[in-house]
Amino acid sequence: PAPPASSDPPAPGAAASSQAATARGWARIARRVADRPWRHLLAGLAFFVLPALAAAQLSFGQLDGGDKSPGTAGRTAYDRLASAFGPGVNGPLQVTDTLAEPASGPVDPALTAVGRALEDTRGVAAVGPAQLSRDGRTARWQVTPTTAPGDPGTAALVDRLRADTLPAVTRDTGQKAHVGGVPAIQLDLNDRLAQRLPAVIGVVLAIAGLLLLLAFRSPLVAVKAAVLNLLSVAAAYGVLTALFQWGWGAAPLGLGGQVPIPGYVPLLMFAVLFGLSMDYEVFLLSAVREAWLASGDNRDAVVTGLARTGRIITSAALIMVCVFLGYLLWDDPVVKMFGIGLATAVALDATVVRGLLVPTTMVLLGKANWWLPQWLDRLLPQIHVEGGEQHPVRTSSVPEPVRNA
């Protein structure tokens, strides 16, 4: 059994110590943010202006051995091959041709015409002899570009072969020519990812918004949370663009210069960052909504929620930042991309987004944060994050614990 509660009032020293504790740290920050929401909102958005501008310049490329750290075995082998046989030897293209009739041999006129057209194409350093399949219906040429596998000139050569050279030489012959090889495969993958990335982001935002709507029963809170989480993703993309694509961080990161960003890196990074940022968002909003249901005062609810969760969120983010920065010890540039991008985004998300943007927008929106149409209220199932159904207390008085938070 619990001991009987004492009816004696707390000692003055204990009360003063409790009030001093609530006046420090995130409680003080929460009150300052709530007192001047517009100032802190604009200051928070200013953090994301430059990263967002850089993110708009993000383009997908492909890595090769020349992008590895100098001195590594892969980089050394790449440099020696390029020095001896030209940069294109590290990423040759494979051209195949399916013939309408079996070829008489490697010197068949149809094959000779294709080989000559390949040799005459701008950007081609060498073309190997035609190789025939056993049935003589398929031929293959190894084409060595004049540029490195990750060079934009190699991607331009692939497009040139597909759009101009091969269609011109095989027109009206019944032949079907294709361009493959590692550089062509990477180019196709990047093009597909660039087309699908907006759809992926849209689907994830829609699902996240729906789940937030079910959990907090507020359309405005759901939409705002999903949109603000995109700022962290934009910051990560902007950092990647500046440090790797533009080469601003090449020397500190142990790289030789500009490094192209593969298309799968932003896609996977979006999934990880959105998951982490949504965790922080749900934790903060749960505390805010709990205080709102207890007091009915939106401003005090925001202050209370941020004061209760700020230290926990930033502590969890600090752990993740330390883990991600450990990725920089690897020689692989892709691992470095994930490390620096995730660390930067998590740090900004846990401090600027959760500490400034979310509370300021909720203070400015006031009770509109918790508006829910009656027809939608009837349609939505009752889902309670903390368990147990609660109802807001519609009163003008604010409980003392909330006022002191």
mmCIF file of C-alpha atoms in Angstrom:
data_model
loop_
_atom_site.group_PDB
_atom_site.id
_atom_site.type_symbol
_atom_site.label_atom_id
_atom_site.label_comp_id
_atom_site.label_asym_id
_atom_site.label_seq_id
_atom_site.Cartn_x
_atom_site.Cartn_y
_atom_site.Cartn_z
ATOM 1 C CA PRO A 1 0.000 0.000 0.000
ATOM 2 C CA ALA A 2 1.132 3.536 -0.713
ATOM 3 C CA PRO A 3 2.199 5.635 2.272
ATOM 4 C CA PRO A 4 -0.308 8.290 3.390
ATOM 5 C CA ALA A 5 0.086 11.612 1.676
ATOM 6 C CA SER A 6 1.400 14.352 3.857
ATOM 7 C CA SER A 7 -0.845 17.357 4.352
ATOM 8 C CA ASP A 8 2.089 19.602 5.127
ATOM 9 C CA PRO A 9 2.957 22.119 2.366
ATOM 10 C CA PRO A 10 6.332 21.678 0.632
ATOM 11 C CA ALA A 11 9.271 23.471 2.101
ATOM 12 C CA PRO A 12 10.020 26.862 0.527
ATOM 13 C CA GLY A 13 13.440 25.668 -0.556
ATOM 14 C CA ALA A 14 11.999 22.646 -2.350
ATOM 15 C CA ALA A 15 9.396 24.767 -4.161
ATOM 16 C CA ALA A 16 12.037 27.244 -5.257
ATOM 17 C CA SER A 17 14.260 24.405 -6.482
ATOM 18 C CA SER A 18 11.368 22.919 -8.494
ATOM 19 C CA GLN A 19 10.562 26.259 -10.122
ATOM 20 C CA ALA A 20 14.224 26.839 -10.952
ATOM 21 C CA ALA A 21 14.408 23.429 -12.594
ATOM 22 C CA THR A 22 11.401 24.150 -14.811
ATOM 23 C CA ALA A 23 12.854 27.527 -15.782
ATOM 24 C CA ARG A 24 15.978 26.009 -17.280
ATOM 25 C CA GLY A 25 16.740 24.256 -20.555
ATOM 26 C CA TRP A 26 13.939 23.492 -22.956
ATOM 27 C CA ALA A 27 11.278 24.968 -20.689
ATOM 28 C CA ARG A 28 12.902 28.389 -21.034
ATOM 29 C CA ILE A 29 13.376 27.898 -24.774
ATOM 30 C CA ALA A 30 9.736 26.863 -25.144
ATOM 31 C CA ARG A 31 8.491 30.040 -23.452
ATOM 32 C CA ARG A 32 10.768 32.271 -25.508
ATOM 33 C CA VAL A 33 9.636 30.616 -28.725
ATOM 34 C CA ALA A 34 5.979 31.003 -27.746
ATOM 35 C CA ASP A 35 6.473 34.657 -26.774
ATOM 36 C CA ARG A 36 7.956 35.618 -30.167
ATOM 37 C CA PRO A 37 6.684 33.047 -32.663
ATOM 38 C CA TRP A 38 7.138 35.073 -35.849
ATOM 39 C CA ARG A 39 10.754 35.954 -35.069
ATOM 40 C CA HIS A 40 11.680 32.332 -34.323
ATOM 41 C CA LEU A 41 9.725 31.001 -37.280
ATOM 42 C CA LEU A 42 11.619 33.208 -39.723
ATOM 43 C CA ALA A 43 14.929 32.414 -38.020
ATOM 44 C CA GLY A 44 14.228 28.682 -38.319
ATOM 45 C CA LEU A 45 13.294 28.912 -41.981
ATOM 46 C CA ALA A 46 16.485 30.865 -42.681
ATOM 47 C CA PHE A 47 18.502 27.757 -41.796
ATOM 48 C CA PHE A 48 17.021 25.924 -44.772
ATOM 49 C CA VAL A 49 17.256 28.588 -47.486
ATOM 50 C CA LEU A 50 20.781 27.765 -48.687
ATOM 51 C CA PRO A 51 20.432 23.959 -48.407
ATOM 52 C CA ALA A 52 17.151 24.100 -50.325
ATOM 53 C CA LEU A 53 18.736 26.158 -53.109
ATOM 54 C CA ALA A 54 21.585 23.658 -53.336
ATOM 55 C CA ALA A 55 19.160 20.713 -53.297
ATOM 56 C CA ALA A 56 17.417 22.168 -56.349
ATOM 57 C CA GLN A 57 20.689 21.625 -58.258
ATOM 58 C CA LEU A 58 20.978 17.950 -57.311
ATOM 59 C CA SER A 59 21.546 15.647 -60.289
ATOM 60 C CA PHE A 60 22.130 11.916 -60.397
ATOM 61 C CA GLY A 61 25.405 10.486 -61.661
ATOM 62 C CA GLN A 62 27.376 7.275 -61.425
ATOM 63 C CA LEU A 63 30.451 6.398 -59.444
ATOM 64 C CA ASP A 64 33.534 4.619 -60.731
ATOM 65 C CA GLY A 65 36.895 3.588 -59.334
ATOM 66 C CA GLY A 66 38.244 7.108 -59.821
ATOM 67 C CA ASP A 67 35.914 8.393 -57.110
ATOM 68 C CA LYS A 68 37.436 6.227 -54.385
ATOM 69 C CA SER A 69 39.851 7.726 -51.886
ATOM 70 C CA PRO A 70 43.418 8.175 -53.219
ATOM 71 C CA GLY A 71 45.764 5.406 -52.141
ATOM 72 C CA THR A 72 43.147 2.663 -51.879
ATOM 73 C CA ALA A 73 43.621 -0.525 -53.892
ATOM 74 C CA GLY A 74 40.599 0.136 -56.102
ATOM 75 C CA ARG A 75 41.690 3.675 -56.897
ATOM 76 C CA THR A 76 45.263 2.599 -57.660
ATOM 77 C CA ALA A 77 44.131 -0.112 -60.094
ATOM 78 C CA TYR A 78 41.728 2.306 -61.760
ATOM 79 C CA ASP A 79 44.398 4.978 -62.239
ATOM 80 C CA ARG A 80 46.927 2.510 -63.676
ATOM 81 C CA LEU A 81 44.462 1.083 -66.194
ATOM 82 C CA ALA A 82 43.339 4.565 -67.243
ATOM 83 C CA SER A 83 46.941 5.707 -67.630
ATOM 84 C CA ALA A 84 47.902 2.711 -69.764
ATOM 85 C CA PHE A 85 44.802 2.160 -71.921
ATOM 86 C CA GLY A 86 42.666 5.292 -71.556
ATOM 87 C CA PRO A 87 39.913 6.181 -69.078
ATOM 88 C CA GLY A 88 37.189 4.342 -70.982
ATOM 89 C CA VAL A 89 38.763 0.939 -70.433
ATOM 90 C CA ASN A 90 37.404 0.958 -66.872
ATOM 91 C CA GLY A 91 33.807 0.971 -68.145
ATOM 92 C CA PRO A 92 33.351 -0.432 -71.662
ATOM 93 C CA LEU A 93 29.956 -0.575 -73.339
ATOM 94 C CA GLN A 94 28.406 -3.727 -74.781
ATOM 95 C CA VAL A 95 26.502 -3.343 -78.053
ATOM 96 C CA THR A 96 24.329 -6.241 -79.200
ATOM 97 C CA ASP A 97 22.555 -6.730 -82.507
ATOM 98 C CA THR A 98 19.857 -9.311 -83.217
ATOM 99 C CA LEU A 99 19.889 -10.151 -86.922
ATOM 100 C CA ALA A 100 16.938 -10.995 -89.119
ATOM 101 C CA GLU A 101 18.943 -13.808 -90.784
ATOM 102 C CA PRO A 102 21.936 -15.783 -89.419
ATOM 103 C CA ALA A 103 25.226 -14.081 -90.287
ATOM 104 C CA SER A 104 27.722 -15.895 -92.493
ATOM 105 C CA GLY A 105 30.569 -14.898 -90.184
ATOM 106 C CA PRO A 106 32.183 -11.994 -88.351
ATOM 107 C CA VAL A 107 32.815 -10.269 -91.706
ATOM 108 C CA ASP A 108 29.175 -10.398 -92.770
ATOM 109 C CA PRO A 109 28.234 -7.108 -94.493
ATOM 110 C CA ALA A 110 25.512 -6.354 -91.936
ATOM 111 C CA LEU A 111 27.990 -6.732 -89.062
ATOM 112 C CA THR A 112 30.684 -4.777 -90.879
ATOM 113 C CA ALA A 113 28.328 -1.846 -91.359
ATOM 114 C CA VAL A 114 27.451 -1.751 -87.670
ATOM 115 C CA GLY A 115 31.105 -1.994 -86.621
ATOM 116 C CA ARG A 116 32.113 0.831 -88.953
ATOM 117 C CA ALA A 117 29.284 3.040 -87.680
ATOM 118 C CA LEU A 118 30.375 2.441 -84.088
ATOM 119 C CA GLU A 119 33.970 3.387 -84.896
ATOM 120 C CA ASP A 120 32.867 6.610 -86.570
ATOM 121 C CA THR A 121 30.752 7.734 -83.606
ATOM 122 C CA ARG A 122 32.115 10.695 -81.670
ATOM 123 C CA GLY A 123 33.274 9.640 -78.187
ATOM 124 C CA VAL A 124 34.318 6.110 -79.154
ATOM 125 C CA ALA A 125 37.978 5.243 -78.583
ATOM 126 C CA ALA A 126 37.979 1.637 -79.847
ATOM 127 C CA VAL A 127 35.595 -1.065 -81.047
ATOM 128 C CA GLY A 128 36.386 -4.744 -80.573
ATOM 129 C CA PRO A 129 35.744 -7.351 -83.278
ATOM 130 C CA ALA A 130 32.229 -8.670 -83.650
ATOM 131 C CA GLN A 131 31.464 -11.870 -81.749
ATOM 132 C CA LEU A 132 28.698 -14.160 -82.978
ATOM 133 C CA SER A 133 26.447 -16.486 -81.032
ATOM 134 C CA ARG A 134 26.337 -20.161 -81.991
ATOM 135 C CA ASP A 135 23.224 -19.742 -84.104
ATOM 136 C CA GLY A 136 24.657 -16.660 -85.823
ATOM 137 C CA ARG A 137 21.616 -14.556 -84.955
ATOM 138 C CA THR A 138 23.175 -12.323 -82.287
ATOM 139 C CA ALA A 139 26.363 -10.247 -82.525
ATOM 140 C CA ARG A 140 28.233 -8.367 -79.808
ATOM 141 C CA TRP A 141 30.787 -5.560 -79.884
ATOM 142 C CA GLN A 142 32.778 -4.166 -76.963
ATOM 143 C CA VAL A 143 32.947 -0.395 -77.309
ATOM 144 C CA THR A 144 35.535 1.572 -75.324
ATOM 145 C CA PRO A 145 34.587 5.233 -74.735
ATOM 146 C CA THR A 146 37.093 8.055 -74.709
ATOM 147 C CA THR A 147 35.826 9.151 -71.281
ATOM 148 C CA ALA A 148 35.648 7.563 -67.835
ATOM 149 C CA PRO A 149 32.570 5.551 -66.779
ATOM 150 C CA GLY A 150 31.308 8.298 -64.460
ATOM 151 C CA ASP A 151 32.045 11.128 -66.880
ATOM 152 C CA PRO A 152 28.954 12.868 -68.321
ATOM 153 C CA GLY A 153 30.528 12.338 -71.745
ATOM 154 C CA THR A 154 30.022 8.589 -71.396
ATOM 155 C CA ALA A 155 26.331 9.078 -70.659
ATOM 156 C CA ALA A 156 26.120 11.335 -73.707
ATOM 157 C CA LEU A 157 27.779 8.614 -75.812
ATOM 158 C CA VAL A 158 25.181 6.063 -74.678
ATOM 159 C CA ASP A 159 22.382 8.418 -75.690
ATOM 160 C CA ARG A 160 24.110 9.126 -79.013
ATOM 161 C CA LEU A 161 24.466 5.450 -79.845
ATOM 162 C CA ARG A 162 20.855 4.700 -78.947
ATOM 163 C CA ALA A 163 19.275 7.714 -80.617
ATOM 164 C CA ASP A 164 21.436 8.246 -83.729
ATOM 165 C CA THR A 165 24.140 5.714 -84.626
ATOM 166 C CA LEU A 166 22.385 2.375 -84.250
ATOM 167 C CA PRO A 167 18.929 3.399 -85.546
ATOM 168 C CA ALA A 168 20.565 4.895 -88.647
ATOM 169 C CA VAL A 169 22.631 1.797 -89.523
ATOM 170 C CA THR A 170 19.917 -0.790 -88.775
ATOM 171 C CA ARG A 171 16.950 1.010 -90.310
ATOM 172 C CA ASP A 172 14.906 -1.191 -92.700
ATOM 173 C CA THR A 173 17.186 -4.206 -92.075
ATOM 174 C CA GLY A 174 15.128 -6.056 -89.470
ATOM 175 C CA GLN A 175 18.003 -5.797 -86.974
ATOM 176 C CA LYS A 176 17.462 -4.827 -83.316
ATOM 177 C CA ALA A 177 20.474 -3.195 -81.652
ATOM 178 C CA HIS A 178 20.880 -2.370 -77.978
ATOM 179 C CA VAL A 179 23.510 -0.681 -75.800
ATOM 180 C CA GLY A 180 24.404 -2.262 -72.449
ATOM 181 C CA GLY A 181 27.331 -2.449 -70.069
ATOM 182 C CA VAL A 182 27.779 -1.029 -66.592
ATOM 183 C CA PRO A 183 27.712 2.678 -67.600
ATOM 184 C CA ALA A 184 24.503 2.172 -69.600
ATOM 185 C CA ILE A 185 22.854 0.207 -66.799
ATOM 186 C CA GLN A 186 23.699 2.918 -64.255
ATOM 187 C CA LEU A 187 22.361 5.599 -66.596
ATOM 188 C CA ASP A 188 19.069 3.741 -67.018
ATOM 189 C CA LEU A 189 18.793 3.205 -63.265
ATOM 190 C CA ASN A 190 19.360 6.890 -62.502
ATOM 191 C CA ASP A 191 16.783 7.918 -65.100
ATOM 192 C CA ARG A 192 14.212 5.547 -63.625
ATOM 193 C CA LEU A 193 14.903 6.711 -60.071
ATOM 194 C CA ALA A 194 14.646 10.369 -61.093
ATOM 195 C CA GLN A 195 11.219 9.651 -62.604
ATOM 196 C CA ARG A 196 9.970 7.634 -59.624
ATOM 197 C CA LEU A 197 11.376 9.690 -56.729
ATOM 198 C CA PRO A 198 8.577 12.329 -56.722
ATOM 199 C CA ALA A 199 5.962 9.562 -56.707
ATOM 200 C CA VAL A 200 7.706 7.777 -53.842
ATOM 201 C CA ILE A 201 7.861 10.980 -51.796
ATOM 202 C CA GLY A 202 4.198 11.715 -52.525
ATOM 203 C CA VAL A 203 3.024 8.252 -51.446
ATOM 204 C CA VAL A 204 5.068 8.361 -48.235
ATOM 205 C CA LEU A 205 3.737 11.830 -47.396
ATOM 206 C CA ALA A 206 0.154 10.722 -47.997
ATOM 207 C CA ILE A 207 0.490 7.631 -45.796
ATOM 208 C CA ALA A 208 2.273 9.559 -43.048
ATOM 209 C CA GLY A 209 -0.349 12.290 -43.127
ATOM 210 C CA LEU A 210 -3.153 9.733 -42.865
ATOM 211 C CA LEU A 211 -1.523 8.021 -39.876
ATOM 212 C CA LEU A 212 -1.003 11.357 -38.130
ATOM 213 C CA LEU A 213 -4.613 12.271 -38.802
ATOM 214 C CA LEU A 214 -5.754 9.028 -37.204
ATOM 215 C CA ALA A 215 -3.466 9.487 -34.211
ATOM 216 C CA PHE A 216 -4.058 13.179 -33.449
ATOM 217 C CA ARG A 217 -7.429 13.794 -35.148
ATOM 218 C CA SER A 218 -6.289 17.052 -36.721
ATOM 219 C CA PRO A 219 -5.953 17.586 -40.498
ATOM 220 C CA LEU A 220 -3.852 20.710 -39.998
ATOM 221 C CA VAL A 221 -1.379 19.011 -37.651
ATOM 222 C CA ALA A 222 -1.028 16.079 -40.060
ATOM 223 C CA VAL A 223 -0.357 18.224 -43.127
ATOM 224 C CA LYS A 224 1.985 20.565 -41.268
ATOM 225 C CA ALA A 225 4.042 17.703 -39.847
ATOM 226 C CA ALA A 226 4.458 16.033 -43.236
ATOM 227 C CA VAL A 227 5.499 19.298 -44.928
ATOM 228 C CA LEU A 228 7.937 20.368 -42.215
ATOM 229 C CA ASN A 229 9.632 16.965 -42.298
ATOM 230 C CA LEU A 230 10.521 17.640 -45.924
ATOM 231 C CA LEU A 231 12.753 20.497 -44.766
ATOM 232 C CA SER A 232 15.130 18.017 -43.131
ATOM 233 C CA VAL A 233 15.215 15.976 -46.326
ATOM 234 C CA ALA A 234 15.928 19.113 -48.383
ATOM 235 C CA ALA A 235 18.778 19.996 -46.025
ATOM 236 C CA ALA A 236 20.323 16.551 -46.500
ATOM 237 C CA TYR A 237 20.074 16.812 -50.286
ATOM 238 C CA GLY A 238 21.578 20.293 -50.237
ATOM 239 C CA VAL A 239 24.553 19.157 -48.154
ATOM 240 C CA LEU A 240 25.168 16.254 -50.539
ATOM 241 C CA THR A 241 25.043 18.580 -53.535
ATOM 242 C CA ALA A 242 27.511 21.077 -52.061
ATOM 243 C CA LEU A 243 30.022 18.676 -50.533
ATOM 244 C CA PHE A 244 30.068 15.936 -53.169
ATOM 245 C CA GLN A 245 28.537 17.078 -56.457
ATOM 246 C CA TRP A 246 30.189 20.508 -56.276
ATOM 247 C CA GLY A 247 33.276 19.180 -54.500
ATOM 248 C CA TRP A 248 33.311 21.740 -51.668
ATOM 249 C CA GLY A 249 34.119 19.054 -49.092
ATOM 250 C CA ALA A 250 36.401 16.868 -51.169
ATOM 251 C CA ALA A 251 39.631 17.517 -49.256
ATOM 252 C CA PRO A 252 38.226 17.283 -45.688
ATOM 253 C CA LEU A 253 36.341 14.110 -46.635
ATOM 254 C CA GLY A 254 39.414 12.462 -48.115
ATOM 255 C CA LEU A 255 38.185 12.574 -51.723
ATOM 256 C CA GLY A 256 40.051 13.619 -54.825
ATOM 257 C CA GLY A 257 37.468 16.061 -56.174
ATOM 258 C CA GLN A 258 33.855 16.211 -57.283
ATOM 259 C CA VAL A 259 31.938 12.971 -56.751
ATOM 260 C CA PRO A 260 28.676 12.157 -58.590
ATOM 261 C CA ILE A 261 25.689 11.137 -56.470
ATOM 262 C CA PRO A 262 24.023 7.834 -57.442
ATOM 263 C CA GLY A 263 20.259 7.956 -57.710
ATOM 264 C CA TYR A 264 19.656 5.344 -55.028
ATOM 265 C CA VAL A 265 21.410 7.429 -52.340
ATOM 266 C CA PRO A 266 18.747 10.217 -52.134
ATOM 267 C CA LEU A 267 15.990 7.595 -52.306
ATOM 268 C CA LEU A 268 17.294 5.516 -49.397
ATOM 269 C CA MET A 269 18.238 8.627 -47.458
ATOM 270 C CA PHE A 270 14.687 9.951 -47.752
ATOM 271 C CA ALA A 271 13.301 6.736 -46.260
ATOM 272 C CA VAL A 272 15.685 6.819 -43.280
ATOM 273 C CA LEU A 273 15.323 10.544 -42.593
ATOM 274 C CA PHE A 274 11.553 10.596 -42.875
ATOM 275 C CA GLY A 275 11.291 7.689 -40.464
ATOM 276 C CA LEU A 276 13.509 9.361 -37.874
ATOM 277 C CA SER A 277 11.851 12.761 -38.197
ATOM 278 C CA MET A 278 8.389 11.245 -37.870
ATOM 279 C CA ASP A 279 9.474 9.507 -34.661
ATOM 280 C CA TYR A 280 10.497 12.854 -33.188
ATOM 281 C CA GLU A 281 7.301 14.478 -34.477
ATOM 282 C CA VAL A 282 4.984 11.884 -32.943
ATOM 283 C CA PHE A 283 6.814 12.083 -29.617
ATOM 284 C CA LEU A 284 6.488 15.872 -29.493
ATOM 285 C CA LEU A 285 2.890 16.009 -30.691
ATOM 286 C CA SER A 286 1.844 13.334 -28.201
ATOM 287 C CA ALA A 287 3.045 15.512 -25.330
ATOM 288 C CA VAL A 288 1.437 18.635 -26.811
ATOM 289 C CA ARG A 289 -1.901 16.955 -27.365
ATOM 290 C CA GLU A 290 -1.882 15.464 -23.879
ATOM 291 C CA ALA A 291 -1.404 18.933 -22.426
ATOM 292 C CA TRP A 292 -4.077 20.350 -24.735
ATOM 293 C CA LEU A 293 -6.613 17.740 -23.636
ATOM 294 C CA ALA A 294 -5.827 18.531 -20.019
ATOM 295 C CA SER A 295 -6.009 22.319 -20.227
ATOM 296 C CA GLY A 296 -7.691 23.408 -23.445
ATOM 297 C CA ASP A 297 -5.031 26.154 -23.794
ATOM 298 C CA ASN A 298 -3.118 25.768 -27.069
ATOM 299 C CA ARG A 299 -0.170 28.016 -26.184
ATOM 300 C CA ASP A 300 0.469 26.412 -22.810
ATOM 301 C CA ALA A 301 0.068 22.987 -24.397
ATOM 302 C CA VAL A 302 2.816 23.768 -26.915
ATOM 303 C CA VAL A 303 5.112 25.112 -24.190
ATOM 304 C CA THR A 304 4.459 22.090 -21.985
ATOM 305 C CA GLY A 305 4.977 19.583 -24.808
ATOM 306 C CA LEU A 306 8.263 21.106 -25.933
ATOM 307 C CA ALA A 307 9.530 21.443 -22.367
ATOM 308 C CA ARG A 308 8.799 17.779 -21.647
ATOM 309 C CA THR A 309 10.249 16.296 -24.832
ATOM 310 C CA GLY A 310 13.005 18.685 -25.964
ATOM 311 C CA ARG A 311 15.787 17.072 -23.941
ATOM 312 C CA ILE A 312 14.790 13.534 -24.899
ATOM 313 C CA ILE A 313 14.533 14.316 -28.604
ATOM 314 C CA THR A 314 17.857 16.135 -28.771
ATOM 315 C CA SER A 315 19.586 13.413 -26.746
ATOM 316 C CA ALA A 316 18.297 10.709 -29.087
ATOM 317 C CA ALA A 317 19.321 12.796 -32.102
ATOM 318 C CA LEU A 318 22.810 13.323 -30.660
ATOM 319 C CA ILE A 319 23.290 9.568 -30.474
ATOM 320 C CA MET A 320 22.229 9.151 -34.101
ATOM 321 C CA VAL A 321 24.471 12.021 -35.234
ATOM 322 C CA CYS A 322 27.484 10.366 -33.584
ATOM 323 C CA VAL A 323 26.641 7.067 -35.269
ATOM 324 C CA PHE A 324 26.254 8.649 -38.698
ATOM 325 C CA LEU A 325 29.471 10.662 -38.390
ATOM 326 C CA GLY A 326 31.255 7.358 -37.814
ATOM 327 C CA TYR A 327 30.469 6.516 -41.455
ATOM 328 C CA LEU A 328 33.043 9.113 -42.518
ATOM 329 C CA LEU A 329 35.817 6.750 -41.440
ATOM 330 C CA TRP A 330 35.048 4.490 -44.423
ATOM 331 C CA ASP A 331 36.848 4.946 -47.745
ATOM 332 C CA ASP A 332 33.731 4.321 -49.844
ATOM 333 C CA PRO A 333 32.277 7.700 -50.979
ATOM 334 C CA VAL A 334 28.710 6.323 -50.861
ATOM 335 C CA VAL A 335 29.090 5.508 -47.170
ATOM 336 C CA LYS A 336 30.442 9.012 -46.609
ATOM 337 C CA MET A 337 27.387 10.447 -48.392
ATOM 338 C CA PHE A 338 25.028 8.632 -46.073
ATOM 339 C CA GLY A 339 27.052 9.655 -43.030
ATOM 340 C CA ILE A 340 27.318 13.384 -43.644
ATOM 341 C CA GLY A 341 23.820 13.728 -45.115
ATOM 342 C CA LEU A 342 22.026 11.846 -42.340
ATOM 343 C CA ALA A 343 24.029 13.497 -39.550
ATOM 344 C CA THR A 344 23.315 17.001 -40.822
ATOM 345 C CA ALA A 345 19.623 16.367 -41.402
ATOM 346 C CA VAL A 346 19.022 14.707 -38.024
ATOM 347 C CA ALA A 347 20.810 17.522 -36.192
ATOM 348 C CA LEU A 348 18.715 20.195 -37.930
ATOM 349 C CA ASP A 349 15.506 18.212 -37.554
ATOM 350 C CA ALA A 350 15.847 17.677 -33.802
ATOM 351 C CA THR A 351 16.814 21.275 -33.059
ATOM 352 C CA VAL A 352 15.543 23.734 -35.670
ATOM 353 C CA VAL A 353 12.461 21.864 -36.898
ATOM 354 C CA ARG A 354 11.292 20.407 -33.557
ATOM 355 C CA GLY A 355 12.566 23.277 -31.411
ATOM 356 C CA LEU A 356 11.523 26.247 -33.557
ATOM 357 C CA LEU A 357 9.339 25.521 -36.564
ATOM 358 C CA VAL A 358 6.854 23.059 -35.086
ATOM 359 C CA PRO A 359 6.110 25.042 -31.880
ATOM 360 C CA THR A 360 5.999 28.435 -33.600
ATOM 361 C CA THR A 361 3.566 27.268 -36.271
ATOM 362 C CA MET A 362 1.357 25.628 -33.645
ATOM 363 C CA VAL A 363 1.354 28.790 -31.507
ATOM 364 C CA LEU A 364 0.465 30.953 -34.507
ATOM 365 C CA LEU A 365 -2.309 28.622 -35.649
ATOM 366 C CA GLY A 366 -3.852 28.532 -32.180
ATOM 367 C CA LYS A 367 -6.933 26.375 -31.695
ATOM 368 C CA ALA A 368 -7.072 25.742 -35.437
ATOM 369 C CA ASN A 369 -4.468 23.045 -34.771
ATOM 370 C CA TRP A 370 -7.189 20.875 -33.234
ATOM 371 C CA TRP A 371 -10.024 21.634 -35.644
ATOM 372 C CA LEU A 372 -11.746 18.538 -37.053
ATOM 373 C CA PRO A 373 -14.955 18.562 -39.119
ATOM 374 C CA GLN A 374 -17.775 16.656 -37.489
ATOM 375 C CA TRP A 375 -18.352 14.444 -40.531
ATOM 376 C CA LEU A 376 -14.668 13.463 -40.525
ATOM 377 C CA ASP A 377 -14.752 12.901 -36.776
ATOM 378 C CA ARG A 378 -17.523 10.363 -37.271
ATOM 379 C CA LEU A 379 -15.639 8.568 -40.058
ATOM 380 C CA LEU A 380 -12.266 8.265 -38.327
ATOM 381 C CA PRO A 381 -11.707 5.337 -35.966
ATOM 382 C CA GLN A 382 -10.677 6.078 -32.401
ATOM 383 C CA ILE A 383 -6.912 5.505 -32.131
ATOM 384 C CA HIS A 384 -5.083 6.761 -29.051
ATOM 385 C CA VAL A 385 -1.283 6.877 -29.093
ATOM 386 C CA GLU A 386 -0.991 6.856 -25.304
ATOM 387 C CA GLY A 387 -3.895 4.433 -24.779
ATOM 388 C CA GLY A 388 -7.201 5.294 -23.121
ATOM 389 C CA GLU A 389 -9.701 7.836 -24.396
ATOM 390 C CA GLN A 390 -9.344 11.436 -23.276
ATOM 391 C CA HIS A 391 -11.475 14.506 -23.865
ATOM 392 C CA PRO A 392 -10.362 18.126 -23.798
ATOM 393 C CA VAL A 393 -11.192 20.169 -20.745
ATOM 394 C CA ARG A 394 -12.939 23.328 -21.976
ATOM 395 C CA THR A 395 -11.957 25.738 -19.247
ATOM 396 C CA SER A 396 -10.293 29.075 -19.126
ATOM 397 C CA SER A 397 -8.243 28.143 -16.101
ATOM 398 C CA VAL A 398 -4.927 26.395 -16.628
ATOM 399 C CA PRO A 399 -3.777 23.794 -14.097
ATOM 400 C CA GLU A 400 -0.781 24.787 -12.052
ATOM 401 C CA PRO A 401 1.518 22.014 -13.352
ATOM 402 C CA VAL A 402 0.896 23.132 -16.927
ATOM 403 C CA ARG A 403 1.480 26.774 -16.055
ATOM 404 C CA ASN A 404 4.807 25.954 -14.386
ATOM 405 C CA ALA A 405 6.065 23.630 -17.128
#
